[in-house]
XYZ file of C-alpha atoms in Angstrom:
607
model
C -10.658 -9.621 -4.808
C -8.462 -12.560 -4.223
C -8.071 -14.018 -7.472
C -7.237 -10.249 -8.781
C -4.684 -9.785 -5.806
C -2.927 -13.414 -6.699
C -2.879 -11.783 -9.828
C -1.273 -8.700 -9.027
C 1.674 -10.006 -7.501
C 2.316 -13.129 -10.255
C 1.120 -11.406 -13.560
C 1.986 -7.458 -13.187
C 4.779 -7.944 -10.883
C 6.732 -9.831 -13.839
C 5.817 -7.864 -16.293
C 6.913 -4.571 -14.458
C 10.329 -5.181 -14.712
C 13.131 -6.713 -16.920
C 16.314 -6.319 -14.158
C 16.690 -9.409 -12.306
C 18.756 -9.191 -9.133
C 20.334 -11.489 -6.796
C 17.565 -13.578 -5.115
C 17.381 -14.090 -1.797
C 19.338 -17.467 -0.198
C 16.678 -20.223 0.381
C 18.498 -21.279 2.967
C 18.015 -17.839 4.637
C 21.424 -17.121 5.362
C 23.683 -14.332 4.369
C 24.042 -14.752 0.577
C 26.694 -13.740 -1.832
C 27.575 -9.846 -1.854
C 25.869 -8.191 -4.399
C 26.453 -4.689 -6.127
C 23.957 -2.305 -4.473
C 22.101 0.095 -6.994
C 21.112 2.799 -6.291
C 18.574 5.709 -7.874
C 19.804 9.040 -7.712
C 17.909 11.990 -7.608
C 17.816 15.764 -7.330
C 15.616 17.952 -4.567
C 15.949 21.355 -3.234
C 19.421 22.061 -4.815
C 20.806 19.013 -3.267
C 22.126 15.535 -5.253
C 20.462 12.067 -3.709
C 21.368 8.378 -3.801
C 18.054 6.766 -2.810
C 16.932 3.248 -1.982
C 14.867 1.125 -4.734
C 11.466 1.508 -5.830
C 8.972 0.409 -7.611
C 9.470 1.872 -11.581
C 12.905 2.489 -10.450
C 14.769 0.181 -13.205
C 17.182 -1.541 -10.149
C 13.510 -2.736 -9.128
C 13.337 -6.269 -9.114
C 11.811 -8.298 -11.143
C 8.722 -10.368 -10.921
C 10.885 -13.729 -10.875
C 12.551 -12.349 -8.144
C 9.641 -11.773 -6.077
C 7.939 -15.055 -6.488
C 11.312 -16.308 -5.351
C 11.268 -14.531 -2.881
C 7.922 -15.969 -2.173
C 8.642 -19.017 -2.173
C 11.702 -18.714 0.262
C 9.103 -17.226 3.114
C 6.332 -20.000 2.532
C 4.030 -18.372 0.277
C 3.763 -15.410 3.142
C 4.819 -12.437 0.464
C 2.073 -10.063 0.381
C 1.256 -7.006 -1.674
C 0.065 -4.665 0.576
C -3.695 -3.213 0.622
C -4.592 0.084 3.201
C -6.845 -1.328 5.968
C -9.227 1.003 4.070
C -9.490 -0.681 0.532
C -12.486 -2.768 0.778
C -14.747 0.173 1.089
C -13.160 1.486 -2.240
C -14.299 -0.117 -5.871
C -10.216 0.262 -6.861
C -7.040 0.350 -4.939
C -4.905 2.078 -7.313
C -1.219 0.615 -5.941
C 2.130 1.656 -7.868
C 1.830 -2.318 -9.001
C -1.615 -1.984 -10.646
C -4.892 -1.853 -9.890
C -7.319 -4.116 -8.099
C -11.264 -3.999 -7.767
C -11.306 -4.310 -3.927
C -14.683 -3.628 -2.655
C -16.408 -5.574 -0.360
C -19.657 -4.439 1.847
C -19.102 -6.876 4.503
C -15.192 -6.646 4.590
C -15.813 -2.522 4.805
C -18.391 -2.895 7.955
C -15.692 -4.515 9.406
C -12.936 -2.174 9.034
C -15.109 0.180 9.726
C -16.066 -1.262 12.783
C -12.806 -1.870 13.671
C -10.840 1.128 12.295
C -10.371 2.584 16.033
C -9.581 -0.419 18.249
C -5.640 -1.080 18.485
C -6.132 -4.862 18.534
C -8.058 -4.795 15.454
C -5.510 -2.497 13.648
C -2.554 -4.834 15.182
C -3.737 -8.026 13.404
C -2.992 -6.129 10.406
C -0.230 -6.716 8.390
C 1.268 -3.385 7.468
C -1.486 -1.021 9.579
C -0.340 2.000 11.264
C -2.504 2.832 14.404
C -1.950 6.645 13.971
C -2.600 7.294 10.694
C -0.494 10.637 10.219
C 2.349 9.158 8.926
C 0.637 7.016 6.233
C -0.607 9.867 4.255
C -3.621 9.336 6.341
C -5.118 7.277 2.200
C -7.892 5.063 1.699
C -9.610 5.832 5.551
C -12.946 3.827 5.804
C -15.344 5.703 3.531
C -18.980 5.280 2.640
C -18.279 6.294 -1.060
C -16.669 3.917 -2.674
C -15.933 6.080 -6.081
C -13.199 8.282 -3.931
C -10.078 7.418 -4.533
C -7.874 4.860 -2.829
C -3.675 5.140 -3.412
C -1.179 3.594 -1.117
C 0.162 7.062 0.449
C 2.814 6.482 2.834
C 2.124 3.040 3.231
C 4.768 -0.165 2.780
C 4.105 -2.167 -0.828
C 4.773 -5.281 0.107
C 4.783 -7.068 3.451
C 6.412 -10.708 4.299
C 4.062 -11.714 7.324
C 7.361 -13.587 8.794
C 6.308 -17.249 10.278
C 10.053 -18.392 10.788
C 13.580 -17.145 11.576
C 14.471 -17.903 8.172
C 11.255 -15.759 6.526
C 13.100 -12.822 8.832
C 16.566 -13.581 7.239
C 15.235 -13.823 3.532
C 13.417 -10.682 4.086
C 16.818 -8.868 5.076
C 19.009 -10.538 2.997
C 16.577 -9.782 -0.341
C 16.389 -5.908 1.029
C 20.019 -5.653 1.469
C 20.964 -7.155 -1.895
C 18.533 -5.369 -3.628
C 18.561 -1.904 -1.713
C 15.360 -1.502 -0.206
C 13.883 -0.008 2.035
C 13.136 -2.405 4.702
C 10.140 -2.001 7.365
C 10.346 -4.000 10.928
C 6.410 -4.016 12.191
C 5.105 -6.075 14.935
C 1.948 -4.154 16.279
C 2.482 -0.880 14.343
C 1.933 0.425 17.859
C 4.297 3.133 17.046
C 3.715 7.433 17.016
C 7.168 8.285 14.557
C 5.533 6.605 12.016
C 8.219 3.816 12.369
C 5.686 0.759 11.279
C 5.294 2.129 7.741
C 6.914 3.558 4.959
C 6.585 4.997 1.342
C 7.534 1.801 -0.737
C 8.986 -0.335 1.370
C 9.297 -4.254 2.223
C 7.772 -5.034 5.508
C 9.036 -7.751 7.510
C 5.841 -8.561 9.928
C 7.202 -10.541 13.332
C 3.975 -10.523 15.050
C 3.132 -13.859 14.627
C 6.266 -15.087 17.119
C 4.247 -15.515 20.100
C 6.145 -18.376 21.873
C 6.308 -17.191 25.790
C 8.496 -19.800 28.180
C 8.936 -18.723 32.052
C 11.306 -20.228 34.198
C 11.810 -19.926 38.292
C 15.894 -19.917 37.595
C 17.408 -18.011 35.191
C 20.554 -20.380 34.189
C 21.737 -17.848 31.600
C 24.668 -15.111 31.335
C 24.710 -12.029 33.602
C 25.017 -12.963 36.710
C 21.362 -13.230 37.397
C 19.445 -16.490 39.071
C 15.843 -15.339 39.651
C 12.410 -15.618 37.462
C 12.359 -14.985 34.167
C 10.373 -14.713 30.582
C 11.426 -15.133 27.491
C 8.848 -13.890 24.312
C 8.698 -14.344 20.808
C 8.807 -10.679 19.003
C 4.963 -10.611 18.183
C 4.187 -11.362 22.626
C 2.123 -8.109 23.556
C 1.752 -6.589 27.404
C -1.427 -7.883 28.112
C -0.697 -11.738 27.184
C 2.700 -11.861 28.553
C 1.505 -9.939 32.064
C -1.488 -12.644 31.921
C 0.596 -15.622 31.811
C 2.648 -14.282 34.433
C -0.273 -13.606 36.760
C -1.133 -17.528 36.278
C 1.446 -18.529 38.621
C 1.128 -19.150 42.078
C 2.574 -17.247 43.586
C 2.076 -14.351 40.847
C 4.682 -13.273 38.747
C 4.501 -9.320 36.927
C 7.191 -7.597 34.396
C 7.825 -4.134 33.626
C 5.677 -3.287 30.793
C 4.315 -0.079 29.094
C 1.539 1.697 30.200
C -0.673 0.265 27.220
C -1.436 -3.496 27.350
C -1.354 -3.711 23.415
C 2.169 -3.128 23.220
C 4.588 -5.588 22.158
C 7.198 -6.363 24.596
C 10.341 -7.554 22.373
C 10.925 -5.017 19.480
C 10.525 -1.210 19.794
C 9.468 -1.124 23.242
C 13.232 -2.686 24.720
C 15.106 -0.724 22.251
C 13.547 2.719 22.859
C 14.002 2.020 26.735
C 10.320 1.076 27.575
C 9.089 3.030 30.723
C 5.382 1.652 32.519
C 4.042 1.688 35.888
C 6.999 -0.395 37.352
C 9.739 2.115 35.574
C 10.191 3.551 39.721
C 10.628 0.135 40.622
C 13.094 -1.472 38.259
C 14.029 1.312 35.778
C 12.876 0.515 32.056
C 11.866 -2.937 30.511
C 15.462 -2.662 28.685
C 17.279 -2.717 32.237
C 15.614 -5.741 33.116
C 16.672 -7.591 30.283
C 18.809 -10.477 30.375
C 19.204 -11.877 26.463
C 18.203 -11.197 22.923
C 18.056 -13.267 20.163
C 18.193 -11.273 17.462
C 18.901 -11.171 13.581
C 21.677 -8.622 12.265
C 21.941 -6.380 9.004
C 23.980 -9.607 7.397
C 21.115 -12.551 8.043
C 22.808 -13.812 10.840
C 20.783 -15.526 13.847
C 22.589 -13.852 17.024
C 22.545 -14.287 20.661
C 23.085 -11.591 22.432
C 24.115 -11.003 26.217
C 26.326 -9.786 29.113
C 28.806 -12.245 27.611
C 27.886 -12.579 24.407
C 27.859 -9.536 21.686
C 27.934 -7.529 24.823
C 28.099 -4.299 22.950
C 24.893 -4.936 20.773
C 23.670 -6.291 24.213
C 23.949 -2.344 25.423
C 22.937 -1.225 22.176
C 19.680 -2.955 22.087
C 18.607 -1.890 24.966
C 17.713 1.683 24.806
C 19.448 2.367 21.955
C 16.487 2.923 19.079
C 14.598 1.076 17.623
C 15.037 -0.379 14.148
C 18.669 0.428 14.257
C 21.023 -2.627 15.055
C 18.905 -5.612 13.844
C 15.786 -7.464 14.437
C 14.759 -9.161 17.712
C 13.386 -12.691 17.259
C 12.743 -13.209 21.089
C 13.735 -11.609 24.277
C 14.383 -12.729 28.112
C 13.472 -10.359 30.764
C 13.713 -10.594 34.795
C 10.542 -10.901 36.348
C 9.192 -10.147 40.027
C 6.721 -11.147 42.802
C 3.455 -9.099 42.176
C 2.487 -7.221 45.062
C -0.499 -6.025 46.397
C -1.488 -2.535 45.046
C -3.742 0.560 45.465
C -4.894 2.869 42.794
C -5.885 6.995 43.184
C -8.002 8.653 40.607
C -8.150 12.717 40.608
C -10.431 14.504 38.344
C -10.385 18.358 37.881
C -12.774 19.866 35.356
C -13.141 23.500 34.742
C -16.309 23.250 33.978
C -16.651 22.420 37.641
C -15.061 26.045 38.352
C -14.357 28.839 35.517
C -11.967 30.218 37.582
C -9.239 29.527 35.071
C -6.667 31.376 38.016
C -7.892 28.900 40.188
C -7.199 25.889 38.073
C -3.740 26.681 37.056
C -2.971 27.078 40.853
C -4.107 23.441 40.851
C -1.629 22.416 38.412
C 1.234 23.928 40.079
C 0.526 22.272 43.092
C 0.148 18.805 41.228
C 3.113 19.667 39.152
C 5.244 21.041 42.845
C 4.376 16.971 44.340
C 6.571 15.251 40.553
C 9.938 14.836 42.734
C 7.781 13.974 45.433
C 5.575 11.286 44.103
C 8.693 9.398 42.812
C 10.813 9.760 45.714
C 7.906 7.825 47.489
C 7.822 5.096 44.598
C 4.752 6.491 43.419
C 3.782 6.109 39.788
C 1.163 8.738 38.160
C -0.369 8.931 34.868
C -2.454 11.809 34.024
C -4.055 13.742 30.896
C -4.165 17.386 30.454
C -6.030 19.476 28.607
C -7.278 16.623 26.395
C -11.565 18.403 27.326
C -10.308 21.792 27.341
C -8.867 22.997 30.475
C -9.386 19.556 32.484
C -6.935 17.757 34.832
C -7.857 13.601 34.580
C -5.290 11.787 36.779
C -6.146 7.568 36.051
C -4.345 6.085 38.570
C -1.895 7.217 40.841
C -0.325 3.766 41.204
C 1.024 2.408 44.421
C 3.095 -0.391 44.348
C 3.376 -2.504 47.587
C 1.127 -0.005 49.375
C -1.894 -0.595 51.196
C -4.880 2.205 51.034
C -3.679 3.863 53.774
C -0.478 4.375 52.862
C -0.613 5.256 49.228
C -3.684 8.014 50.608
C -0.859 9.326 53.301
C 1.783 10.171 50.554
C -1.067 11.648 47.997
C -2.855 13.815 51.415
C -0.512 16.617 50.759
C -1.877 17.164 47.160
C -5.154 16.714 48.224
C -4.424 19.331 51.190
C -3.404 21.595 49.073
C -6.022 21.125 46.614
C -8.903 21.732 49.267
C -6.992 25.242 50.823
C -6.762 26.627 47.086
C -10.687 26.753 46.810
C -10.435 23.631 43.729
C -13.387 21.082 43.551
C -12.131 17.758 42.687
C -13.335 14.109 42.467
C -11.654 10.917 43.459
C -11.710 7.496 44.070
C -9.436 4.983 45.803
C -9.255 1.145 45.197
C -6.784 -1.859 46.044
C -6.273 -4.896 44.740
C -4.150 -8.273 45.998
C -1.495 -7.877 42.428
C -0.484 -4.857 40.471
C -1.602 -6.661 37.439
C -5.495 -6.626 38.615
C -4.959 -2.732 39.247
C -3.366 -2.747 35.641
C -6.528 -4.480 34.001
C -8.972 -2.185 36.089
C -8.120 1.208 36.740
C -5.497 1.818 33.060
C -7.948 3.232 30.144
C -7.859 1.763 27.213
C -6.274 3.566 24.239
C -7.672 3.729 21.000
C -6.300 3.639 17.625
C -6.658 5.576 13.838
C -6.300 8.944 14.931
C -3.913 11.465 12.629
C -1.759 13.785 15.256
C 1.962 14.914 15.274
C 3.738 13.862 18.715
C 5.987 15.267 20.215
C 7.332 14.849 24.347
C 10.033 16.084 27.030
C 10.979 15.460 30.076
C 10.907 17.661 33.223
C 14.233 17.002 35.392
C 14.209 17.516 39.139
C 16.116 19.639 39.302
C 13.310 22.075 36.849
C 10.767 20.848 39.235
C 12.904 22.473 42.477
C 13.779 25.798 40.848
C 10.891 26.158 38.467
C 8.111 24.449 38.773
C 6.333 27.788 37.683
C 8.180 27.883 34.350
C 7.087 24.688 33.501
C 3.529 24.992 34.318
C 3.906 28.005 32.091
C 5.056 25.643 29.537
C 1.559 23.357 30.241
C -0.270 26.513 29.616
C 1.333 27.676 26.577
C 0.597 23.812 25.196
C -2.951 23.988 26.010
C -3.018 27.728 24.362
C -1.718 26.355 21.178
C -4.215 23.831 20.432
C -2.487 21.102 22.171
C -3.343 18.932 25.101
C -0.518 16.424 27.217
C -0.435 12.745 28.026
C 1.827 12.753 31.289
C 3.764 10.329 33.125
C 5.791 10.957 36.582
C 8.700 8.539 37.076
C 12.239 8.025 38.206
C 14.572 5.383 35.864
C 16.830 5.685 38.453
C 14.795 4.856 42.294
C 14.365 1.639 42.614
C 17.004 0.542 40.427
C 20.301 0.555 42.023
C 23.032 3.284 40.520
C 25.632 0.441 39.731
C 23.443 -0.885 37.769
C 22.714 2.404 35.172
C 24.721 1.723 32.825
C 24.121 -1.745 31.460
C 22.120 -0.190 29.145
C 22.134 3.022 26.612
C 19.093 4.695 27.384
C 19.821 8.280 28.151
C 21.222 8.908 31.397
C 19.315 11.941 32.288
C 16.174 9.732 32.687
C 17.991 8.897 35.837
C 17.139 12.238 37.607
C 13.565 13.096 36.201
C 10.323 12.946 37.257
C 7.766 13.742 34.510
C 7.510 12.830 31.163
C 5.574 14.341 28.550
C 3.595 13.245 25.479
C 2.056 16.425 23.280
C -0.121 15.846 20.835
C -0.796 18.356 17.785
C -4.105 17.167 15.825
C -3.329 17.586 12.287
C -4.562 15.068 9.094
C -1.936 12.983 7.339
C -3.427 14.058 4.008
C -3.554 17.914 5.145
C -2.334 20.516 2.876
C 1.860 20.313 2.848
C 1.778 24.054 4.084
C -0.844 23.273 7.312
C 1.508 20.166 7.803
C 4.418 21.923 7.747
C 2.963 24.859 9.907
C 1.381 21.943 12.330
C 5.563 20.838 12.948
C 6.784 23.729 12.996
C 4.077 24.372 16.053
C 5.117 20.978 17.804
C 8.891 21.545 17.168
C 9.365 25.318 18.078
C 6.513 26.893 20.147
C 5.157 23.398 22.392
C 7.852 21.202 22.441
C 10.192 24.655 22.833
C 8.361 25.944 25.585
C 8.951 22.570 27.704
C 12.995 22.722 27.004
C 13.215 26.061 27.790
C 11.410 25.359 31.215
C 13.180 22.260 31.983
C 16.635 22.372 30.226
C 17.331 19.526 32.622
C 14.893 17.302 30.647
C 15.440 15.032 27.645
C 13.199 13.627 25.263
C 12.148 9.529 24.717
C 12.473 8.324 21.655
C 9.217 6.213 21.334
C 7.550 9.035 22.060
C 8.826 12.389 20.912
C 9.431 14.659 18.253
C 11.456 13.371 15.364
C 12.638 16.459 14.234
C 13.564 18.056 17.116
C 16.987 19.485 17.164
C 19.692 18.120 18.374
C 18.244 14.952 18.388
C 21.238 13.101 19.336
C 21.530 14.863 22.008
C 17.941 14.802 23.529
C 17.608 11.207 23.104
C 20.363 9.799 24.061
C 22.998 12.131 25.815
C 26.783 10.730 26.104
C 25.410 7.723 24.910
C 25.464 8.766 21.230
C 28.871 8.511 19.814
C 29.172 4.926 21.408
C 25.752 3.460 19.801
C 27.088 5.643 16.355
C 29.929 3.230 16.273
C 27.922 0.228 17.056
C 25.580 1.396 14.080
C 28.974 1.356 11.884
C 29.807 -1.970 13.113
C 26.648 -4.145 13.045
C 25.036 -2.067 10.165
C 27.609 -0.256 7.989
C 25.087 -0.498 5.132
C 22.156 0.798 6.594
C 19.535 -1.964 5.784
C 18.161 -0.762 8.763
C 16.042 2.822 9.243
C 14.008 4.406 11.596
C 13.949 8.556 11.636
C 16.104 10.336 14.084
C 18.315 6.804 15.815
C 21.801 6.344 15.147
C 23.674 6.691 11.963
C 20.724 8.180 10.236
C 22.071 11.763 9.716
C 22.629 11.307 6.204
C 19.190 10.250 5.498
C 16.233 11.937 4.819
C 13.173 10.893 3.144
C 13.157 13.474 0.224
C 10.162 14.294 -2.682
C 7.251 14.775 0.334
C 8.324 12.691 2.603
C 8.500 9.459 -0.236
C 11.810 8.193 -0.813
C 14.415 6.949 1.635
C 17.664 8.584 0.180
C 21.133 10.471 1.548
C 23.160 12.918 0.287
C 25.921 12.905 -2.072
């Protein structure tokens, strides 16, 4: 498969082509403007200038490529699905390959549903609904294997200057350009019909310092990570030190913590402690839409300082490393709650349960308490793993949850539980946190419930959870504050939306559906997520807003929902750092125009 792969890329790659465009710089610096090309199309009545393809004739040419090659080390990649070795041919819009392999497909197999596995990937997604959910693990290897949705080529990035080539050659030759560390992403973000990937997982440099000598006013511990650093290894090197050191991370250890994460906000466990990863942050280095190396700060490109941090992902330019505050680790006690149905069919019953639970959200945060929970993911089931007290001992974390619990026992509810403490948060975090698993095909979608819903509705909204669960549905859940423990003076440093100041539950809903499903089920599966589940939560809680990282794309009014009176300051950063829009991710700023046309393929805007 190797020598056919080398192949691919030297022999059919030059011969599919006879337009050569502007190469890349070798020195991986901005290069000479070049005239950008672009394919134009018509689709549903409506005229489209789209980004470059392969067969497009603005496609470049094979010399280009192995130039381009060359520039990034011998790192350019044609890109295979994770799936291909269980298939005798990958049939790629390059040519075909003879890709099976018995051993190669155990392993994917094998591996198919762990994150990590699907991480050290180069151009994986690890929920598959977005890639066309082609070429899954099979045992037949005669079915077909196409690329779907996935990227076609992928520059596994070693080096700043593999990052800047990879921009610069997208940007002089109108691609569309992918940005994929983990692929640990639900928008389908990490892949793309076409496109060039720039891979930055491989930047795993962590340094850690006991003064922070840099801009903003801020002398305490610190980290700073390469892009490809995720949760776990950071939060491990941190818990090293004596005394012990912890960060605010995501809930999910796989996550990387430079990248998506800071630019979507990046809410965890600590989020009622010190507000989102992206308010802790103290520098970027980053790379813009020109191939520039930038460092970014308080003092330094202050404004694409703010923008960065909360302001989407994949939409200003493409973090290299970043610096974050970090904090004593405390001892910490952990609550689990279980409440089955199948325990007691009283269904009346149950949902009294979940209005109580729902009735403590305001509660729970005002104490500092964090809670992550699942809903309906067993049928009618409440599974709360952990109720997370930081800084509390077992008998105080049990005194703030005894009201629940009181409540629970005088509505007639069975219920298990189980308390434990540890000396760190980060030993709760490695114990009592689930671990997530990957290559499942859903549509996601998310709100959150403001306080203010939780004091004069609370019912409404767990009529919302019950219209969810009706529909097919079941809810990941999260109760935080952005706003406790971080001090009000200090809320706008960065663009995240403000409502996520004055909330105190946020909402992942999940709609199974197959990325390869008819278009008509797909299309009925969104409009589902969009209007019915995702529209029963904003009616309940019009005080909410919705996350980016973890929402609906195509909700309306995006700009709105994800970022507030926010927007029309990161739209004008967009226009300044990225007035050509090398840069995409759906629904962040400056993307209105775009739309990814001909079944959700090409990358094009209106004209």
């Amino acid at each position: 498969m190797k020598s056919q792969f080398l192949s691919l890329f030297s022999g059919a790659l030059l011969l599919s082509q006879d337009v050569v465009a502007q190469v890349a710089s070798p020195l991986g610096g901005p290069s000479p403007p070049a005239k950008k090309v672009w394919v134009y199309r018509r689709w549903a009545g409506a005229n489209y200038a789209c980004k470059c393809y392969a067969g497009d004739s603005c496609w470049p040419s094979g010399k280009d490529w192995q130039s381009l090659n060359t520039t990034v080390g011998g790192n350019l990649r044609v890109n295979l699905p994770p799936g291909a070795p269980c298939y005798n041919t990958f049939q790629g819009p390059l040519g075909n390959v003879s890709t099976f392999n018995a051993a190669q497909c155990a392993s994917v197999t094998a591996g198919f549903p762990s994150e990590q596995y699907q991480i050290e990937l180069p151009a994986a997604g690890l929920w598959t609904y977005f890639t066309n959910d082609t070429c899954r693990p099979t045992t037949n290897p005669a079915e077909s294997c196409t690329l779907g949705y996935y990227p076609t080529l992928v520059i596994t990035a070693k080096t700043v200057g593999h990052i800047q080539a990879g921009i610069n050659f997208a940007r002089e030759n109108n691609l569309r350009l992918v940005v994929r560390n983990t692929g640990h992403d639900f928008l389908g973000r990490s892949v793309g019909w076409g496109a060039l990937v720039i891979n930055t997982h491989g930047f795993q440099d962590i340094s850690l310092t006991n003064s922070w000598g840099g801009a903003g006013g801020y002398s305490g511990s610190a980290i700073t990570v390469g892009a490809g650093v995720q949760a776990f290894t950071a939060l491990g090197r941190l818990n090293a030190l004596r005394p012990p050191k912890i960060m605010v991370t995501g809930e999910c250890a796989t996550v990387g913590v430079a990248g998506g994460l800071p630019q979507g906000g990046g809410h965890g466990p600590w989020t009622n402690q010190q507000g989102f990863l992206a308010d802790t942050a103290l520098e970027f280095k980053v790379i813009t839409a020109d191939g520039i190396l930038r460092t970014t700060n308080a003092n330094t490109n202050s404004d694409l300082f703010w923008g960065l941090r909360g302001g989407g992902p994949a939409t200003f330019a493409v973090i290299v490393s970043a610096s974050y505050r970090t904090f004593d680790d405390p001892v910490s006690t952990g609550i689990t709650l279980e409440i089955n149905l199948s325990q007691t069919p009283n269904a009346t019953l149950f949902w009294k349960a979940i209005t109580a639970f729902t009735g403590y959200s305001n509660y729970f945060v005002d104490n500092g308490i964090y809670v992550y929970y699942e809903l309906g993911t067993m049928g009618q089931n409440l599974h709360v793993q952990p109720f997370v007290g930081i800084g509390k001992t077992v008998a105080q974390l049990q005194a703030i949850v005894k009201p629940l619990f009181d409540d629970l026992k005088a509505i007639g509810v069975p219920y298990t539980t189980t308390t434990k403490t540890f000396s760190t948060f980060y030993d709760l975090y490695r114990d009592m946190f689930e671990t997530e698993v990957a290559g499942q095909s859903a549509l996601t979608g998310g709100w959150t419930i403001g306080k203010e819903d939780i004091r004069v509705n609370n019912t409404g909204v767990v009529n919302a959870f019950k219209t969810i669960l009706d529909n097919g549905s079941f809810m990941v859940g999260h109760m935080w504050n952005a706003g406790y423990g971080l001090p009000a003076t200090r809320w706008n440093e960065s663009s995240v939306n403000p409502r996520f100041r004055s909330v105190s539950n946020k909402l992942i809903t999940l709609v199974p559906v197959s990325g390869n499903a008819p278009l008509a089920e797909k299309a009925a599966a969104q409009r589902k997520l969009t209007y019915v589940i995702d529209g029963a939560l904003k009616a309940a809680a019009p005080n909410g807003a919705a996350y980016i990282n973890e929402a609906d794309p195509y909700i309306p009014n995006w700009q709105e929902v994800f970022w507030g009176t926010n927007y029309p300051a990161l739209l004008n950063l967009r226009k300044k750092w990225d007035p050509s829009s090398v840069f995409y991710a759906v629904s962040t700023p400056g993307t209105e125009a775009w739309e990814q046309i001909e079944y959700g393929t090409r990358l094009c805007k209106k004209v």
